[in-house]
Tab-separated table of C-alpha atoms in Angstrom:
chain	number	residue	atom	x	y	z
A	1	MET	CA	182.007	157.269	32.880
A	2	THR	CA	181.418	159.866	35.968
A	3	GLN	CA	183.016	158.232	39.137
A	4	VAL	CA	181.037	158.981	42.727
A	5	SER	CA	182.097	158.618	46.279
A	6	VAL	CA	179.652	157.128	48.366
A	7	GLU	CA	179.695	158.071	52.469
A	8	GLU	CA	177.270	156.231	54.595
A	9	HIS	CA	175.831	158.008	57.695
A	10	ALA	CA	173.993	156.060	60.586
A	11	VAL	CA	171.041	157.488	61.555
A	12	ALA	CA	168.866	154.987	63.267
A	13	ASP	CA	169.316	151.084	63.992
A	14	SER	CA	168.521	148.429	61.282
A	15	ALA	CA	164.582	147.874	62.451
A	16	ALA	CA	163.872	151.579	62.185
A	17	GLY	CA	163.382	152.079	58.216
A	18	PRO	CA	164.746	155.171	57.016
A	19	TYR	CA	162.510	155.640	53.598
A	20	ALA	CA	162.249	159.304	52.315
A	21	LEU	CA	164.225	162.134	52.639
A	22	THR	CA	164.121	165.618	52.027
A	23	THR	CA	166.011	168.883	52.379
A	24	GLY	CA	164.639	171.323	54.584
A	25	PRO	CA	164.468	175.360	54.749
A	26	ASP	CA	166.809	174.811	57.455
A	27	GLY	CA	169.837	173.356	55.583
A	28	ALA	CA	169.345	169.815	57.236
A	29	LEU	CA	167.993	166.365	55.612
A	30	TRP	CA	164.431	165.365	56.853
A	31	PHE	CA	163.871	161.782	56.963
A	32	THR	CA	160.540	159.346	57.317
A	33	LEU	CA	161.595	156.472	59.445
A	34	VAL	CA	158.807	154.264	58.483
A	35	HIS	CA	158.968	151.247	60.751
A	36	SER	CA	159.737	153.198	63.830
A	37	GLY	CA	157.251	155.943	63.507
A	38	ARG	CA	159.904	159.263	64.055
A	39	ILE	CA	160.931	162.001	61.511
A	40	GLY	CA	164.861	162.551	61.567
A	41	ARG	CA	166.821	165.339	60.920
A	42	LEU	CA	170.387	165.267	59.810
A	43	VAL	CA	173.041	168.281	59.417
A	44	PRO	CA	175.624	167.011	57.509
A	45	GLY	CA	178.698	166.456	59.433
A	46	GLU	CA	176.731	166.665	62.946
A	47	GLU	CA	174.979	163.910	64.755
A	48	PRO	CA	171.904	162.969	64.018
A	49	THR	CA	168.193	163.759	65.716
A	50	SER	CA	164.643	162.561	65.901
A	51	HIS	CA	161.085	163.364	66.617
A	52	ARG	CA	158.901	160.425	67.925
A	53	LEU	CA	155.566	160.278	66.408
A	54	ASP	CA	152.858	157.164	66.844
A	55	PRO	CA	155.103	154.154	66.716
A	56	THR	CA	152.823	152.703	64.301
A	57	CYS	CA	151.865	155.276	62.288
A	58	GLY	CA	154.164	154.426	58.963
A	59	PRO	CA	155.437	157.999	58.289
A	60	THR	CA	156.577	157.401	54.496
A	61	VAL	CA	157.470	160.577	52.262
A	62	ILE	CA	158.136	164.023	53.330
A	63	THR	CA	158.562	167.645	51.659
A	64	PRO	CA	158.839	171.143	52.220
A	65	GLY	CA	155.677	173.048	52.766
A	66	PRO	CA	155.133	176.555	51.130
A	67	ASP	CA	155.023	177.420	55.186
A	68	GLY	CA	158.430	176.738	56.322
A	69	ALA	CA	157.596	173.453	57.392
A	70	LEU	CA	158.064	169.879	56.734
A	71	TRP	CA	154.710	167.708	55.423
A	72	PHE	CA	154.661	164.207	55.655
A	73	THR	CA	151.998	161.312	54.888
A	74	GLU	CA	151.183	158.919	57.786
A	75	TYR	CA	150.728	155.944	55.566
A	76	ARG	CA	149.142	153.317	58.223
A	77	ALA	CA	147.516	155.905	60.316
A	78	GLY	CA	145.584	157.690	57.611
A	79	ARG	CA	146.655	161.220	58.640
A	80	ILE	CA	148.964	164.082	56.909
A	81	GLY	CA	151.585	165.409	59.269
A	82	ARG	CA	153.463	168.533	59.641
A	83	ILE	CA	156.497	169.652	61.625
A	84	THR	CA	158.411	172.714	62.295
A	85	THR	CA	162.207	172.969	61.738
A	86	ASP	CA	162.319	173.165	65.597
A	87	GLY	CA	160.044	169.862	66.026
A	88	VAL	CA	156.292	170.898	66.688
A	89	ILE	CA	154.049	168.324	65.149
A	90	ASP	CA	150.534	168.730	63.973
A	91	GLU	CA	148.596	165.901	62.454
A	92	PHE	CA	145.200	166.059	59.934
A	93	GLY	CA	143.289	162.937	59.814
A	94	VAL	CA	142.488	162.602	56.162
A	95	PRO	CA	138.137	161.923	55.852
A	96	THR	CA	138.270	158.739	53.980
A	97	PRO	CA	138.998	155.883	56.456
A	98	GLY	CA	141.942	153.503	55.114
A	99	CYS	CA	142.964	155.325	52.533
A	100	GLY	CA	146.865	154.943	52.760
A	101	PRO	CA	148.446	158.460	52.153
A	102	PHE	CA	151.927	158.082	50.603
A	103	GLY	CA	153.269	160.658	48.020
A	104	ILE	CA	152.666	164.632	49.171
A	105	ALA	CA	154.124	167.328	47.531
A	106	ALA	CA	153.668	171.116	47.486
A	107	GLY	CA	151.555	172.333	44.863
A	108	PRO	CA	151.404	175.711	43.090
A	109	ASP	CA	148.453	176.886	45.209
A	110	GLY	CA	149.842	177.233	48.207
A	111	ALA	CA	148.586	174.070	49.572
A	112	LEU	CA	149.630	170.539	49.622
A	113	TRP	CA	148.666	167.155	47.107
A	114	PHE	CA	148.882	163.680	48.335
A	115	THR	CA	147.994	160.123	47.045
A	116	GLU	CA	145.796	158.271	48.868
A	117	THR	CA	146.829	154.495	47.814
A	118	ALA	CA	143.617	152.688	49.006
A	119	ALA	CA	141.113	154.923	47.865
A	120	ASP	CA	141.634	156.220	44.158
A	121	ARG	CA	141.761	159.770	45.553
A	122	ILE	CA	143.997	162.401	45.479
A	123	GLY	CA	144.184	164.754	48.360
A	124	ARG	CA	144.924	168.341	48.727
A	125	ILE	CA	145.467	170.038	52.548
A	126	THR	CA	145.766	173.487	53.153
A	127	VAL	CA	148.647	174.775	55.261
A	128	ASP	CA	145.956	175.206	57.686
A	129	GLY	CA	144.902	171.623	57.848
A	130	ARG	CA	141.865	171.892	55.614
A	131	ILE	CA	141.382	168.663	53.354
A	132	THR	CA	139.504	167.873	50.081
A	133	GLU	CA	139.804	164.741	48.276
A	134	PHE	CA	139.213	164.241	44.287
A	135	PRO	CA	138.156	160.572	43.144
A	136	LEU	CA	140.178	159.170	40.284
A	137	PRO	CA	138.383	157.698	37.092
A	138	VAL	CA	140.158	154.477	37.327
A	139	THR	CA	139.766	151.922	40.396
A	140	GLY	CA	142.384	149.959	42.202
A	141	ALA	CA	144.970	151.883	40.828
A	142	PHE	CA	147.246	152.837	43.734
A	143	PRO	CA	148.568	156.289	43.198
A	144	SER	CA	151.680	156.449	44.743
A	145	ALA	CA	154.144	159.258	44.225
A	146	ILE	CA	153.478	162.687	43.215
A	147	THR	CA	154.965	165.652	42.155
A	148	ALA	CA	154.663	169.304	40.635
A	149	GLY	CA	154.907	169.633	36.918
A	150	ASP	CA	155.942	173.413	35.260
A	151	ASP	CA	152.375	172.852	33.425
A	152	ASP	CA	150.235	174.115	36.865
A	153	GLY	CA	149.615	170.443	37.140
A	154	MET	CA	150.549	167.902	39.904
A	155	TRP	CA	151.313	164.447	38.296
A	156	PHE	CA	151.325	161.457	40.032
A	157	THR	CA	152.291	157.500	39.637
A	158	LEU	CA	148.820	154.721	39.077
A	159	ASN	CA	151.182	152.159	40.496
A	160	GLN	CA	148.357	149.312	39.805
A	161	ALA	CA	146.949	150.723	36.566
A	162	ASN	CA	149.901	151.100	35.075
A	163	ALA	CA	149.900	155.179	34.192
A	164	LEU	CA	150.592	158.043	35.112
A	165	GLY	CA	148.029	160.702	36.134
A	166	ARG	CA	147.862	164.636	36.158
A	167	ILE	CA	145.378	166.303	38.134
A	168	GLY	CA	144.717	170.485	37.726
A	169	MET	CA	143.881	172.801	40.481
A	170	ASP	CA	140.679	172.822	39.166
A	171	GLY	CA	140.309	169.137	40.179
A	172	ALA	CA	140.232	167.977	36.435
A	173	VAL	CA	142.026	164.547	35.786
A	174	THR	CA	143.943	163.531	32.888
A	175	ILE	CA	145.160	159.699	32.660
A	176	HIS	CA	147.980	158.697	30.639
A	177	PRO	CA	148.470	154.892	30.012
A	178	LEU	CA	152.207	153.494	29.855
A	179	PRO	CA	153.884	151.462	26.711
A	180	THR	CA	154.831	148.982	28.858
A	181	GLU	CA	152.191	146.561	30.662
A	182	ALA	CA	152.476	145.821	33.952
A	183	ALA	CA	155.771	148.178	34.719
A	184	ALA	CA	154.094	149.535	38.239
A	185	PRO	CA	155.397	153.152	38.153
A	186	VAL	CA	156.402	154.473	41.871
A	187	GLY	CA	158.902	157.409	41.875
A	188	ILE	CA	158.011	160.534	40.167
A	189	ALA	CA	160.161	164.077	39.699
A	190	ALA	CA	159.852	167.103	37.497
A	191	GLY	CA	162.745	167.720	35.198
A	192	ARG	CA	164.332	171.208	34.639
A	193	ASP	CA	163.443	171.077	31.068
A	194	GLY	CA	159.430	170.830	31.633
A	195	ALA	CA	159.330	167.005	31.275
A	196	LEU	CA	159.337	164.430	34.391
A	197	TRP	CA	160.869	161.554	35.027
A	198	PHE	CA	159.363	158.120	36.553
A	199	VAL	CA	160.647	154.864	37.307
A	200	GLU	CA	158.622	151.701	36.660
A	201	ILE	CA	159.378	149.012	39.390
A	202	ALA	CA	158.256	146.011	37.776
A	203	ALA	CA	159.712	146.574	34.234
A	204	GLY	CA	163.384	147.798	35.563
A	205	GLN	CA	163.112	151.127	33.444
A	206	LEU	CA	162.860	154.422	33.792
A	207	GLY	CA	160.495	156.852	32.088
A	208	ARG	CA	160.511	160.665	30.714
A	209	ILE	CA	156.983	161.863	29.900
A	210	THR	CA	156.316	165.403	28.335
A	211	THR	CA	153.285	167.449	29.815
A	212	ASP	CA	151.415	166.903	26.362
A	213	GLY	CA	151.647	163.204	27.274
A	214	GLN	CA	154.715	161.817	25.166
A	215	ILE	CA	156.407	159.155	26.735
A	216	THR	CA	160.091	157.730	26.646
A	217	GLU	CA	160.920	154.485	28.209
A	218	PHE	CA	164.725	153.617	28.816
A	219	PRO	CA	165.695	150.165	29.631
A	220	LEU	CA	167.930	149.710	33.007
A	221	PRO	CA	171.186	147.529	32.521
A	222	ASP	CA	169.432	145.368	35.286
A	223	ARG	CA	165.898	144.661	34.629
A	224	THR	CA	165.510	143.110	37.736
A	225	ALA	CA	166.823	146.097	39.769
A	226	ARG	CA	163.704	147.347	40.933
A	227	PRO	CA	164.176	151.244	40.611
A	228	HIS	CA	162.184	152.615	43.385
A	229	ALA	CA	162.617	156.789	43.835
A	230	VAL	CA	163.875	159.346	41.539
A	231	THR	CA	164.734	162.891	42.070
A	232	VAL	CA	166.469	165.686	39.695
A	233	ASP	CA	169.368	167.745	40.698
A	234	SER	CA	169.975	171.437	39.458
A	235	ASP	CA	171.779	170.273	36.184
A	236	GLY	CA	168.858	168.343	35.078
A	237	THR	CA	170.484	165.136	35.984
A	238	ALA	CA	167.950	162.260	37.127
A	239	TRP	CA	169.355	160.354	40.034
A	240	PHE	CA	167.182	157.372	41.003
A	241	THR	CA	167.542	154.401	43.161
A	242	GLU	CA	167.429	150.413	42.403
A	243	TRP	CA	166.102	149.107	45.588
A	244	GLY	CA	166.654	145.255	44.097
A	245	GLY	CA	169.864	145.954	42.749
A	246	ASN	CA	171.701	147.546	45.564
A	247	ARG	CA	172.624	150.674	43.172
A	248	VAL	CA	171.947	154.197	42.573
A	249	GLY	CA	171.952	155.380	38.896
A	250	THR	CA	171.560	158.744	36.852
A	251	ILE	CA	170.252	159.527	33.438
A	252	THR	CA	170.891	162.757	31.739
A	253	PRO	CA	168.530	164.693	29.686
A	254	ASP	CA	169.679	163.174	26.102
A	255	GLY	CA	169.215	159.345	28.166
A	256	SER	CA	172.898	158.606	28.564
A	257	LEU	CA	172.812	156.349	31.496
A	258	THR	CA	175.041	155.316	33.939
A	259	VAL	CA	174.796	153.007	37.711
A	260	HIS	CA	176.787	152.826	40.936
A	261	ASP	CA	176.905	149.715	43.079
A	262	LEU	CA	176.638	151.122	46.723
A	263	PRO	CA	179.104	149.701	49.252
A	264	THR	CA	177.404	147.663	51.479
A	265	PRO	CA	175.240	144.739	50.473
A	266	HIS	CA	171.401	144.580	50.384
A	267	SER	CA	171.311	148.130	51.690
A	268	GLU	CA	168.025	148.941	50.393
A	269	PRO	CA	167.920	152.236	49.097
A	270	HIS	CA	164.453	154.054	48.659
A	271	GLY	CA	164.058	157.736	48.645
A	272	ILE	CA	166.900	160.095	46.988
A	273	ALA	CA	166.676	163.623	47.221
A	274	PRO	CA	169.293	166.843	46.259
A	275	GLY	CA	170.879	167.328	49.902
A	276	PRO	CA	171.850	170.839	51.415
A	277	ASP	CA	175.307	170.338	50.467
A	278	GLY	CA	175.441	170.473	46.680
A	279	ALA	CA	175.611	165.833	47.215
A	280	VAL	CA	172.494	163.524	46.367
A	281	TRP	CA	171.670	161.644	49.551
A	282	THR	CA	169.538	158.358	49.685
A	283	ALA	CA	167.772	156.610	52.378
A	284	LEU	CA	169.215	153.298	53.295
A	285	GLU	CA	166.412	150.838	54.786
A	286	ILE	CA	169.519	149.479	56.800
A	287	GLY	CA	169.435	152.472	58.715
A	288	ALA	CA	171.545	154.847	57.289
A	289	LEU	CA	171.702	158.110	55.070
A	290	ALA	CA	174.087	157.323	52.106
A	291	ARG	CA	175.719	160.516	50.592
A	292	ILE	CA	176.483	160.420	46.900
A	293	ALA	CA	178.867	162.824	45.046
A	294	PRO	CA	180.677	162.877	41.720
A	295	ILE	CA	184.311	162.450	42.045
A	296	ALA	CA	186.168	165.089	39.611
A	297	PRO	CA	188.396	163.610	37.038
A	298	ALA	CA	191.788	163.470	38.034
A	299	ASP	CA	194.510	166.283	36.503
A	300	SER	CA	196.370	163.977	33.662
A	301	ALA	CA	198.821	167.082	33.599
A	302	THR	CA	202.597	166.129	35.026
């Protein structure tokens, strides 16, 4: 079993709520502070900085855009935000009021695509701020995380509909029901083999779906772990957070699963992403980012 080292880096007070993170084009980690309404930036080895938004806007997911800026959702304010690497912020209101934008990812068409949790819609925003909305064929579905597949579609979780969805660049939507009832999928990420990985927060499982809709599910050792987010590293290994289990885990493309305890109890790991330094980083709601890196086996030669 691979051993890992975990280093925690305090980036905010415990009430600020680091939620999601990503690596920007400037070689820094960018992260959301959902409870304090800020966007943070951390260069590994340096002091963190942050940029102020409306304190009540609820920034959630953040992602690199095709324009060299970072784009993020403002869940409570119903806006999409953009921040340049030198801190210039623009915000764009989503036309549907109270839509609860959550997941966001760059698409193959040069635009950003996002989920509207409370409106059963998928949104698209161009880099100059023009928004189009696409209704889903299900109601009360709570579309959550979204990612680009390698099939020129955007794939997303339907947390309350117990399904995954795909939207093409033409707006056509396909729904893939999950085998496990009431699984409540949240995080989703594209693998290196053309398939996608997702996590089922209520079922304590990981899932993998091929672009033609074949689903495989992998139960976690602790079914109460509440897996929340997932990302895929350059080797094709999927990394995920266990929000309820205070762990991070990995699953290899062949289904080999490992979990690792985090050093601080009840640290509430949420978002997870490859960092600029080759390690994997996760956002801890207690006010820190954690760096997770495999430990090379000790040389057994004497």
